[in-house]
PDB file of C-alpha atoms and ligand atoms in Angstrom:
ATOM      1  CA  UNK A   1       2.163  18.755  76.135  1.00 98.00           C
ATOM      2  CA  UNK A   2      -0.352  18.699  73.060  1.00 98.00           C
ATOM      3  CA  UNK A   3      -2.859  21.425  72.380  1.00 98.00           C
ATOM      4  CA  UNK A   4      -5.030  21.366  69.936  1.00 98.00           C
ATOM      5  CA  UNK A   5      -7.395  24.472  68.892  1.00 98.00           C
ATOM      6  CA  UNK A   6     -10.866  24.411  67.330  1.00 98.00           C
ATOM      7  CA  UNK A   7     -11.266  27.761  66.092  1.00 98.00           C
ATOM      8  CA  UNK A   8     -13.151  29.232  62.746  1.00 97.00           C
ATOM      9  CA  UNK A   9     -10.066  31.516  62.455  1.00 97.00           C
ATOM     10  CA  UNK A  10      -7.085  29.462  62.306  1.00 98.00           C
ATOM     11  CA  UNK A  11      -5.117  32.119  60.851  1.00 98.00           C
ATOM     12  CA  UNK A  12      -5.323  34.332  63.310  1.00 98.00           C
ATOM     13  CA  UNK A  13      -2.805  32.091  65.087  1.00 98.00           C
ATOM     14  CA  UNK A  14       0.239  31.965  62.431  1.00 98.00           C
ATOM     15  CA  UNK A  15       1.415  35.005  64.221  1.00 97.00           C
ATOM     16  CA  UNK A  16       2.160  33.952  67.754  1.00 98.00           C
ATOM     17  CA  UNK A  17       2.982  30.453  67.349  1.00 98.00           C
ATOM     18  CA  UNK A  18       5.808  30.813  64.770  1.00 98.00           C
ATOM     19  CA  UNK A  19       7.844  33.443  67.058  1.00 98.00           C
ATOM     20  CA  UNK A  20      10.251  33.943  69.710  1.00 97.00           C
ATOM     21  CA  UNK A  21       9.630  31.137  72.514  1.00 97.00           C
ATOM     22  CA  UNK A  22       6.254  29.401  71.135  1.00 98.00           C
ATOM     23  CA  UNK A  23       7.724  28.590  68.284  1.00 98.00           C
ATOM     24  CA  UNK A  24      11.127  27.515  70.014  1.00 98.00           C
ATOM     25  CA  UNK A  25       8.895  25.014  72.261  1.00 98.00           C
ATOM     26  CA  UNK A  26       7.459  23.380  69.108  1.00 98.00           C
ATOM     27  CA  UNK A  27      10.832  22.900  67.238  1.00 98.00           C
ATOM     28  CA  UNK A  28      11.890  21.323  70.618  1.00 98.00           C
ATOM     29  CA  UNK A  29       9.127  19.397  71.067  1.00 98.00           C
ATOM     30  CA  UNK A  30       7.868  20.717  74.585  1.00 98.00           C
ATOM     31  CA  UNK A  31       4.909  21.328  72.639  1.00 98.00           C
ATOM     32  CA  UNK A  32       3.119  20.154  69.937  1.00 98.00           C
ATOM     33  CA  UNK A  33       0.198  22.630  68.774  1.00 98.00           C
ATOM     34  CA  UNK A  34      -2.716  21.823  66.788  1.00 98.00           C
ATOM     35  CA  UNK A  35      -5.272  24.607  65.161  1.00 98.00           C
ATOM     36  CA  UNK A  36      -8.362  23.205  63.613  1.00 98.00           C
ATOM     37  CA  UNK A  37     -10.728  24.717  61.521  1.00 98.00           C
ATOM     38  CA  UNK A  38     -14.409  24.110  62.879  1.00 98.00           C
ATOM     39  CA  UNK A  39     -15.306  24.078  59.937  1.00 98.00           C
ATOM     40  CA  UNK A  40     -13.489  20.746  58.424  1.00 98.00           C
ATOM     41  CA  UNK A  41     -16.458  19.062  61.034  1.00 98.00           C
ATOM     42  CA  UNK A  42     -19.421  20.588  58.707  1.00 98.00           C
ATOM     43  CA  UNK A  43     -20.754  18.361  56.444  1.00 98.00           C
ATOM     44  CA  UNK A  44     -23.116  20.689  53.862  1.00 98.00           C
ATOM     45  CA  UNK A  45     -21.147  22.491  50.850  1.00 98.00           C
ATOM     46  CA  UNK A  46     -21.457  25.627  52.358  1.00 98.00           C
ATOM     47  CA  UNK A  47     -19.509  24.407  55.746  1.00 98.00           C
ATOM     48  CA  UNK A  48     -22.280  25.889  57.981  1.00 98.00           C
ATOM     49  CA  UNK A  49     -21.050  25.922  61.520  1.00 97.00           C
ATOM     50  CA  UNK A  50     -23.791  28.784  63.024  1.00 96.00           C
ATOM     51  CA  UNK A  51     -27.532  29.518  62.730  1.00 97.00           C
ATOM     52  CA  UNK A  52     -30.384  31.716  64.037  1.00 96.00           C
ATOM     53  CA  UNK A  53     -30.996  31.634  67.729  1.00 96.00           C
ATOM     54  CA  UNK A  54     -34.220  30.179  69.061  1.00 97.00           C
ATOM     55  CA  UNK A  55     -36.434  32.941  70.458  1.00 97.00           C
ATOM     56  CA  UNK A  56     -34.825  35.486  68.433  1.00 96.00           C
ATOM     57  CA  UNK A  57     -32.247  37.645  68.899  1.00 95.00           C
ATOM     58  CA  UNK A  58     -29.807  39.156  67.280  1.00 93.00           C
ATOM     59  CA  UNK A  59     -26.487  37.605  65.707  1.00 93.00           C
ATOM     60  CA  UNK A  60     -25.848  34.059  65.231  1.00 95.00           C
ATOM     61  CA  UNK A  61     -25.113  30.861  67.359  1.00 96.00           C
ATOM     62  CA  UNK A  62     -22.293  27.814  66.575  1.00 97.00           C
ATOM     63  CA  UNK A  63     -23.818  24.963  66.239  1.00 97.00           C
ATOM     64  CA  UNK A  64     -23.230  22.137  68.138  1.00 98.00           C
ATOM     65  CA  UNK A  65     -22.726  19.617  66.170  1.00 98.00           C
ATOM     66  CA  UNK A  66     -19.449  20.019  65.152  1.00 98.00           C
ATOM     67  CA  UNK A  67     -17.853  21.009  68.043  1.00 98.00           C
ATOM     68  CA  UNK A  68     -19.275  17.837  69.323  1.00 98.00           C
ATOM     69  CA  UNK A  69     -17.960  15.790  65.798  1.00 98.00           C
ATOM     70  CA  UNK A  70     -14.123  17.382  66.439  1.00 98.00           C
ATOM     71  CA  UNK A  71     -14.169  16.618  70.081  1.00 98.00           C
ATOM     72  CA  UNK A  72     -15.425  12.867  69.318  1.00 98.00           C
ATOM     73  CA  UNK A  73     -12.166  12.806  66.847  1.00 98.00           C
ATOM     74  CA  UNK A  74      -9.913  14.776  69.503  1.00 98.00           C
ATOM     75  CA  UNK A  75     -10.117  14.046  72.906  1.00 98.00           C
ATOM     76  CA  UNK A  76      -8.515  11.052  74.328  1.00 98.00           C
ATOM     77  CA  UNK A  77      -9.245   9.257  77.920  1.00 97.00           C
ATOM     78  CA  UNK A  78      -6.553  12.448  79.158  1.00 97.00           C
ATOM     79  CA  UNK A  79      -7.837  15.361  77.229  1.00 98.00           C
ATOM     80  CA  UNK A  80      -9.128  18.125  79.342  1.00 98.00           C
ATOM     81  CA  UNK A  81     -11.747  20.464  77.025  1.00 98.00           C
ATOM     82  CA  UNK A  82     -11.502  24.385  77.790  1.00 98.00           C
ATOM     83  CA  UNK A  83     -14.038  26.335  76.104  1.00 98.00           C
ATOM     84  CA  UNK A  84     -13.015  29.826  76.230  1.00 98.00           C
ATOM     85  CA  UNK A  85     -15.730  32.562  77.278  1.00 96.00           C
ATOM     86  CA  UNK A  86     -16.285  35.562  79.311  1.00 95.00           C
ATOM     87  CA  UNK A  87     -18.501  33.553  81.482  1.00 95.00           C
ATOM     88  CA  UNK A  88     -15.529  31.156  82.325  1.00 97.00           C
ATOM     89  CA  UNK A  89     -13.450  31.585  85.573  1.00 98.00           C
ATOM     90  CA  UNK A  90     -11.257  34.134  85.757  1.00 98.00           C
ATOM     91  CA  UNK A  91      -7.746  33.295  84.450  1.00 98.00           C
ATOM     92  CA  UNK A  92      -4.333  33.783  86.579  1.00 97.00           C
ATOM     93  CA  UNK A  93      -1.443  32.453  86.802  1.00 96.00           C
ATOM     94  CA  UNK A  94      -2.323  29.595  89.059  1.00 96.00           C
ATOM     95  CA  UNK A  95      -4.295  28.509  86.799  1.00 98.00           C
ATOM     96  CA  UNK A  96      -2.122  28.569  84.201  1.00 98.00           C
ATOM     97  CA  UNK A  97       0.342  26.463  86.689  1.00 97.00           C
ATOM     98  CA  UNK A  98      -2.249  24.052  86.581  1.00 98.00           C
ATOM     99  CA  UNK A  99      -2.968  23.981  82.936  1.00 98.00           C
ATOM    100  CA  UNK A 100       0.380  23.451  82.070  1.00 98.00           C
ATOM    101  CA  UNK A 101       0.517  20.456  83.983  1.00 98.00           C
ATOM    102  CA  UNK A 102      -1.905  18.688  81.282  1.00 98.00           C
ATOM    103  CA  UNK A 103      -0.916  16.361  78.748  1.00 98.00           C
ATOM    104  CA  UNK A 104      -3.247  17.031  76.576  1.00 98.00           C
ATOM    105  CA  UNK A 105      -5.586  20.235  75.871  1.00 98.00           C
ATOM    106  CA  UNK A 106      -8.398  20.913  73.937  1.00 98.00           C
ATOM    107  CA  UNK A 107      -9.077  24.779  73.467  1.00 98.00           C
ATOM    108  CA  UNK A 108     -12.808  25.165  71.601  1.00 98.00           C
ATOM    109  CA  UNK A 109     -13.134  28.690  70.806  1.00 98.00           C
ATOM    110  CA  UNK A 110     -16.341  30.583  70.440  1.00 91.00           C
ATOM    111  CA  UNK A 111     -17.236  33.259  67.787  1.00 84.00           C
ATOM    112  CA  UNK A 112     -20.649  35.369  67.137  1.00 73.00           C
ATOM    113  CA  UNK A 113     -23.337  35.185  70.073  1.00 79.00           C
ATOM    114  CA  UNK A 114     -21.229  32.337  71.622  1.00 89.00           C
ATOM    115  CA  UNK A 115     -22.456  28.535  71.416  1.00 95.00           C
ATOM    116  CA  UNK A 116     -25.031  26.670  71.998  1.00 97.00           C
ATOM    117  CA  UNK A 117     -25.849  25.778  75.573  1.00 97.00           C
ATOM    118  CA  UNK A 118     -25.299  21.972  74.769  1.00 98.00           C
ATOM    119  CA  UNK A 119     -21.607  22.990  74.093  1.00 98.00           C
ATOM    120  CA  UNK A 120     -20.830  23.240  77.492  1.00 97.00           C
ATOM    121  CA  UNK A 121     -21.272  19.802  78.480  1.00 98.00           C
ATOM    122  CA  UNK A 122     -18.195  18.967  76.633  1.00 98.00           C
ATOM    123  CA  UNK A 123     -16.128  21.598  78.833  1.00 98.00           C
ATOM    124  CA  UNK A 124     -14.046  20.806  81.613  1.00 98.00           C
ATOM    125  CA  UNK A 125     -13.547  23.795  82.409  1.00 98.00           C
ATOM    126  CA  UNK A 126     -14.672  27.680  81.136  1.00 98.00           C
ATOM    127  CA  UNK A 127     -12.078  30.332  81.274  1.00 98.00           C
ATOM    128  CA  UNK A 128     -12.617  34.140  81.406  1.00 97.00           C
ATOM    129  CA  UNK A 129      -9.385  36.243  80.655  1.00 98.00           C
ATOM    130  CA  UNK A 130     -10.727  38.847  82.143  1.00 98.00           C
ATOM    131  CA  UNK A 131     -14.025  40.937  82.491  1.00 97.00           C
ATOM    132  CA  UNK A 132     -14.506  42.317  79.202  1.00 96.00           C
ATOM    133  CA  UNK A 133     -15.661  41.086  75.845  1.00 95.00           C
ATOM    134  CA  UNK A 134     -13.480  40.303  72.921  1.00 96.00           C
ATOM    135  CA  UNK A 135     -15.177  39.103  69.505  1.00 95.00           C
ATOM    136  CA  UNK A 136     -14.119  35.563  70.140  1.00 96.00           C
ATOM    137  CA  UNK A 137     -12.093  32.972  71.736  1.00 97.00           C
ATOM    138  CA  UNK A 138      -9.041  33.195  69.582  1.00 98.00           C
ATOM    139  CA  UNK A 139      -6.650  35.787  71.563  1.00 98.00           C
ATOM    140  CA  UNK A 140      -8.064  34.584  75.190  1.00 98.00           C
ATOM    141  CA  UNK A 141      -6.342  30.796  73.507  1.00 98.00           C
ATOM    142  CA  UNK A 142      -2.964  32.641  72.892  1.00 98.00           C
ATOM    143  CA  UNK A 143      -3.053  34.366  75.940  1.00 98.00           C
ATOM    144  CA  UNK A 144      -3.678  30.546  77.308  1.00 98.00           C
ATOM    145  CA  UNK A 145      -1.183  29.230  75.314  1.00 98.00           C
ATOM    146  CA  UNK A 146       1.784  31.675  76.137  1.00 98.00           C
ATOM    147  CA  UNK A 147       0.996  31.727  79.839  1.00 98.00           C
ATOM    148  CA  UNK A 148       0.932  27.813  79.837  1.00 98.00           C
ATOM    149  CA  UNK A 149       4.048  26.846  77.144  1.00 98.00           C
ATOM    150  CA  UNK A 150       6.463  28.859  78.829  1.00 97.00           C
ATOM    151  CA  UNK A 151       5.789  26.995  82.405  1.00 97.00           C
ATOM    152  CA  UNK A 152       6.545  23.802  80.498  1.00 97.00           C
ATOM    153  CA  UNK A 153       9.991  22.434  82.506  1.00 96.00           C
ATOM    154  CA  UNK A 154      12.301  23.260  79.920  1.00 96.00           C
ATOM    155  CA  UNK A 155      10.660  25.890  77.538  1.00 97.00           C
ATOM    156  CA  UNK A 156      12.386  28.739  79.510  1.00 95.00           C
ATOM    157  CA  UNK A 157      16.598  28.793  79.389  1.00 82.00           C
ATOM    158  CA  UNK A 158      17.576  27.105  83.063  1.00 67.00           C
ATOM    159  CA  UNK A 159      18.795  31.383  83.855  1.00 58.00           C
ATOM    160  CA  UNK A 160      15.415  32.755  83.168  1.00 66.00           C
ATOM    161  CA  UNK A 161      13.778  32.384  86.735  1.00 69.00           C
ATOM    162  CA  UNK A 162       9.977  31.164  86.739  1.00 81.00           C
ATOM    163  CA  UNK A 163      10.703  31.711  90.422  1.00 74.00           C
ATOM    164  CA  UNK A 164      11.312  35.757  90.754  1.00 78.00           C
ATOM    165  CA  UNK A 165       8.226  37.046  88.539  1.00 86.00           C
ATOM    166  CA  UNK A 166       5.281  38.850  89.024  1.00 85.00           C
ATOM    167  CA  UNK A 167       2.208  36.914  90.818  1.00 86.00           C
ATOM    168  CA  UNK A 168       4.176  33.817  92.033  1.00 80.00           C
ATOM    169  CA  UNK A 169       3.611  34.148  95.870  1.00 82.00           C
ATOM    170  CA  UNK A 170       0.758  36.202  95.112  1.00 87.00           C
ATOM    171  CA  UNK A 171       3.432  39.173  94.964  1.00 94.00           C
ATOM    172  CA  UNK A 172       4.493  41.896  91.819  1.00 95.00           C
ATOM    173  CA  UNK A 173       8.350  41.781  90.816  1.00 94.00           C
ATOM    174  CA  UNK A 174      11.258  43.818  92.211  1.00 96.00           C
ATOM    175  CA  UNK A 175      12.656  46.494  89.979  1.00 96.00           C
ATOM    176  CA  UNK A 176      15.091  45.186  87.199  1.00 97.00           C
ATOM    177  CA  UNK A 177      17.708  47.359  85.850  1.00 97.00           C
ATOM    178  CA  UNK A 178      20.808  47.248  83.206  1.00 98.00           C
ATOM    179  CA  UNK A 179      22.827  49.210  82.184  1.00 96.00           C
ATOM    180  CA  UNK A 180      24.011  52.164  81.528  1.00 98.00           C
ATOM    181  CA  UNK A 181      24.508  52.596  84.988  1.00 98.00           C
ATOM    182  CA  UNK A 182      23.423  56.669  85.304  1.00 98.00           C
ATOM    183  CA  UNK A 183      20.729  57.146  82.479  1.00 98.00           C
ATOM    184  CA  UNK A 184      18.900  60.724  82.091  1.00 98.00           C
ATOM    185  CA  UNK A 185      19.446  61.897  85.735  1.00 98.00           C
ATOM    186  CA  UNK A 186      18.392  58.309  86.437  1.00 98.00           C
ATOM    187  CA  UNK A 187      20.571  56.034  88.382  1.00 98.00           C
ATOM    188  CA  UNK A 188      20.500  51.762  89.267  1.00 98.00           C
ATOM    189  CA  UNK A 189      20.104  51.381  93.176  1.00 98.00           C
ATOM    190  CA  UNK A 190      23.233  51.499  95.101  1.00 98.00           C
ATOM    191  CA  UNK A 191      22.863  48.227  96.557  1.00 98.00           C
ATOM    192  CA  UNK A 192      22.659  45.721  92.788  1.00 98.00           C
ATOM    193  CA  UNK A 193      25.996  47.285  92.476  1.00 98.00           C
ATOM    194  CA  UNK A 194      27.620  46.122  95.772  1.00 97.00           C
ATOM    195  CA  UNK A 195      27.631  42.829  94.739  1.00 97.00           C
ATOM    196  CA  UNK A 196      26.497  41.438  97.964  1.00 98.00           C
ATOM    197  CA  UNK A 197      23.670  38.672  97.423  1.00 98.00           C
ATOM    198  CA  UNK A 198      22.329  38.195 100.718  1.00 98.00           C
ATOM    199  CA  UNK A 199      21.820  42.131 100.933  1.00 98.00           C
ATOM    200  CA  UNK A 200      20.445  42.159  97.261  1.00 98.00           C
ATOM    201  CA  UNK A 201      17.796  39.166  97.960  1.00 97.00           C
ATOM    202  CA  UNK A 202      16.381  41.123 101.061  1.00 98.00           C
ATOM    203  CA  UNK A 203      16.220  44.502  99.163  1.00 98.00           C
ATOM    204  CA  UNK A 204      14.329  42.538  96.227  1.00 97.00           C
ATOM    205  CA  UNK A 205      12.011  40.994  98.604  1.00 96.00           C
ATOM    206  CA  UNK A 206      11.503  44.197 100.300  1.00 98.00           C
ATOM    207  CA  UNK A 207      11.212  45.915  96.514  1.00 97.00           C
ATOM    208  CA  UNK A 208       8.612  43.122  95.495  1.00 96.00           C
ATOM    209  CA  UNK A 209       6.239  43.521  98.660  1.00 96.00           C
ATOM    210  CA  UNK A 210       6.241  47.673  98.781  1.00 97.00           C
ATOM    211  CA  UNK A 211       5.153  46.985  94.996  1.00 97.00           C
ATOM    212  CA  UNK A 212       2.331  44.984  95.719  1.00 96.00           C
ATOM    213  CA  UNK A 213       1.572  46.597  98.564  1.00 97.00           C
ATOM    214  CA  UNK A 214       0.904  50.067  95.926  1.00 98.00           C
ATOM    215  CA  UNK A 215      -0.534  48.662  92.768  1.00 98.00           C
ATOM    216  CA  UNK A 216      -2.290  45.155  93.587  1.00 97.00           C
ATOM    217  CA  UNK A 217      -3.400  45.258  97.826  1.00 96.00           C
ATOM    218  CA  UNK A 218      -5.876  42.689  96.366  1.00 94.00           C
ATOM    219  CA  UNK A 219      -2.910  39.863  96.270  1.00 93.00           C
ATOM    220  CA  UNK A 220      -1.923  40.284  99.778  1.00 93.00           C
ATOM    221  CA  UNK A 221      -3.898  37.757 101.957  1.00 78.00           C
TER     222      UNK A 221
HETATM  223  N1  LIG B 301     -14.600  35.368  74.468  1.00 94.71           N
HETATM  224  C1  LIG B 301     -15.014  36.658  74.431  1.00 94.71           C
HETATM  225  N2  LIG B 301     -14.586  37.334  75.511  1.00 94.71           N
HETATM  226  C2  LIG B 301     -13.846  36.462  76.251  1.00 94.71           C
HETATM  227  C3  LIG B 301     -13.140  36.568  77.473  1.00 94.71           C
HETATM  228  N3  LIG B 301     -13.091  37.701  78.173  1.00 94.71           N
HETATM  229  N4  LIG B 301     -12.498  35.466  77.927  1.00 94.71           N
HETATM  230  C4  LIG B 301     -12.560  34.301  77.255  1.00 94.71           C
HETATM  231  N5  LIG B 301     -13.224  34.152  76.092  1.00 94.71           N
HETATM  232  C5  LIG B 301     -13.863  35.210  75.591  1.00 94.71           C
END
């Protein structure tokens, strides 16, 4: 999968993407990522990318041209465009399950006031993390990009289990414990020591719904 950012703050993403499993799915080639400065698509010396809103206002706007320059020289016949905003749909992890299933992304994200209207034409799709607002569209992309690397077949060792966690089925995980067995007047569930799988799968299940069933009643159809 290729995703490539437009961003004004491509620093911001040194961080995440040279760590732990983003940067492991890069060096094996699940997934080649891309940041690009908006700003390489200005053409004045001053590499002006926002201006005054019309009608007033406070702050400043991005300017569509070259969001619309980069996405001329980006997207391909494949390339789904996200534009990342709080006005977006809200993200989960089924949508992240579809995302990943892309071959190519293009992640515009917004800064300031947000974008010009025209902007959104060039959007498949707007995503909301969540409803709050952040100062831009960087950290809703790496939130994007983790959820949707790590569901790459083959990012994740064959033992970690995309199956077991939280939200697939619409349901929370089951406990997890390790060792030491008695910790602090705290001790693992009788039953994970027993060794008995069958019994162990219906107590998870059983662990997994109760959860759900305290902290998220929303997921339960
Ligand atoms: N930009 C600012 N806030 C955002 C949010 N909640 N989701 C996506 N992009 C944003």
């Amino acid at each position: 999968m290729k995703i490539d950012v437009l961003t004004l703050f491509p620093d911001m993403f040194s961080g995440i993407l040279a760590e732990s499993i983003l940067k492991r799915a890069q060096e094996n080639k699940k997934a080649q990522i891309n940041i690009y400065d908006l700003r390489d698509w200005t053409h004045d010396t001053r590499r002006t990318v926002d201006d005054k809103p019309y009608g007033g206002g406070p702050g400043m706007v991005i300017k569509p041209e070259p969001v619309f320059e980069a996405c001329d020289d980006l997207c391909k016949e494949n390339t789904k465009v996200i534009l990342l905003t709080p006005q977006g749909k809200k993200y989960n992890q089924k949508l992240a399950l579809k995302t990943s299933k892309y071959k190519h992304v293009v992640l515009i994200c917004g800064h300031y006031e947000g974008f010009d209207e025209r902007v959104r034409t060039l959007a498949d799709v707007e995503i909301s993390i969540g409803d709050y607002v952040l100062t831009g569209g960087e950290i809703p992309a790496m939130v994007l990009i983790d959820t949707v690397v790590r569901l790459i077949p083959g990012v994740l060792g064959e033992e970690c289990s995309l199956q077991d966690e939280s939200f697939n089925d619409d349901m929370l995980e089951y406990p997890q414990y390790t060792r030491p067995q008695n910790y602090r007047k705290m001790s693992v569930p009788e039953i994970l020591l027993s060794g008995d799988h069958e019994k162990i799968k219906r107590w998870r299940k059983k662990q997994s719904l109760k959860r759900t069933k305290e902290r998220r009643k929303d997921l339960l159809k």
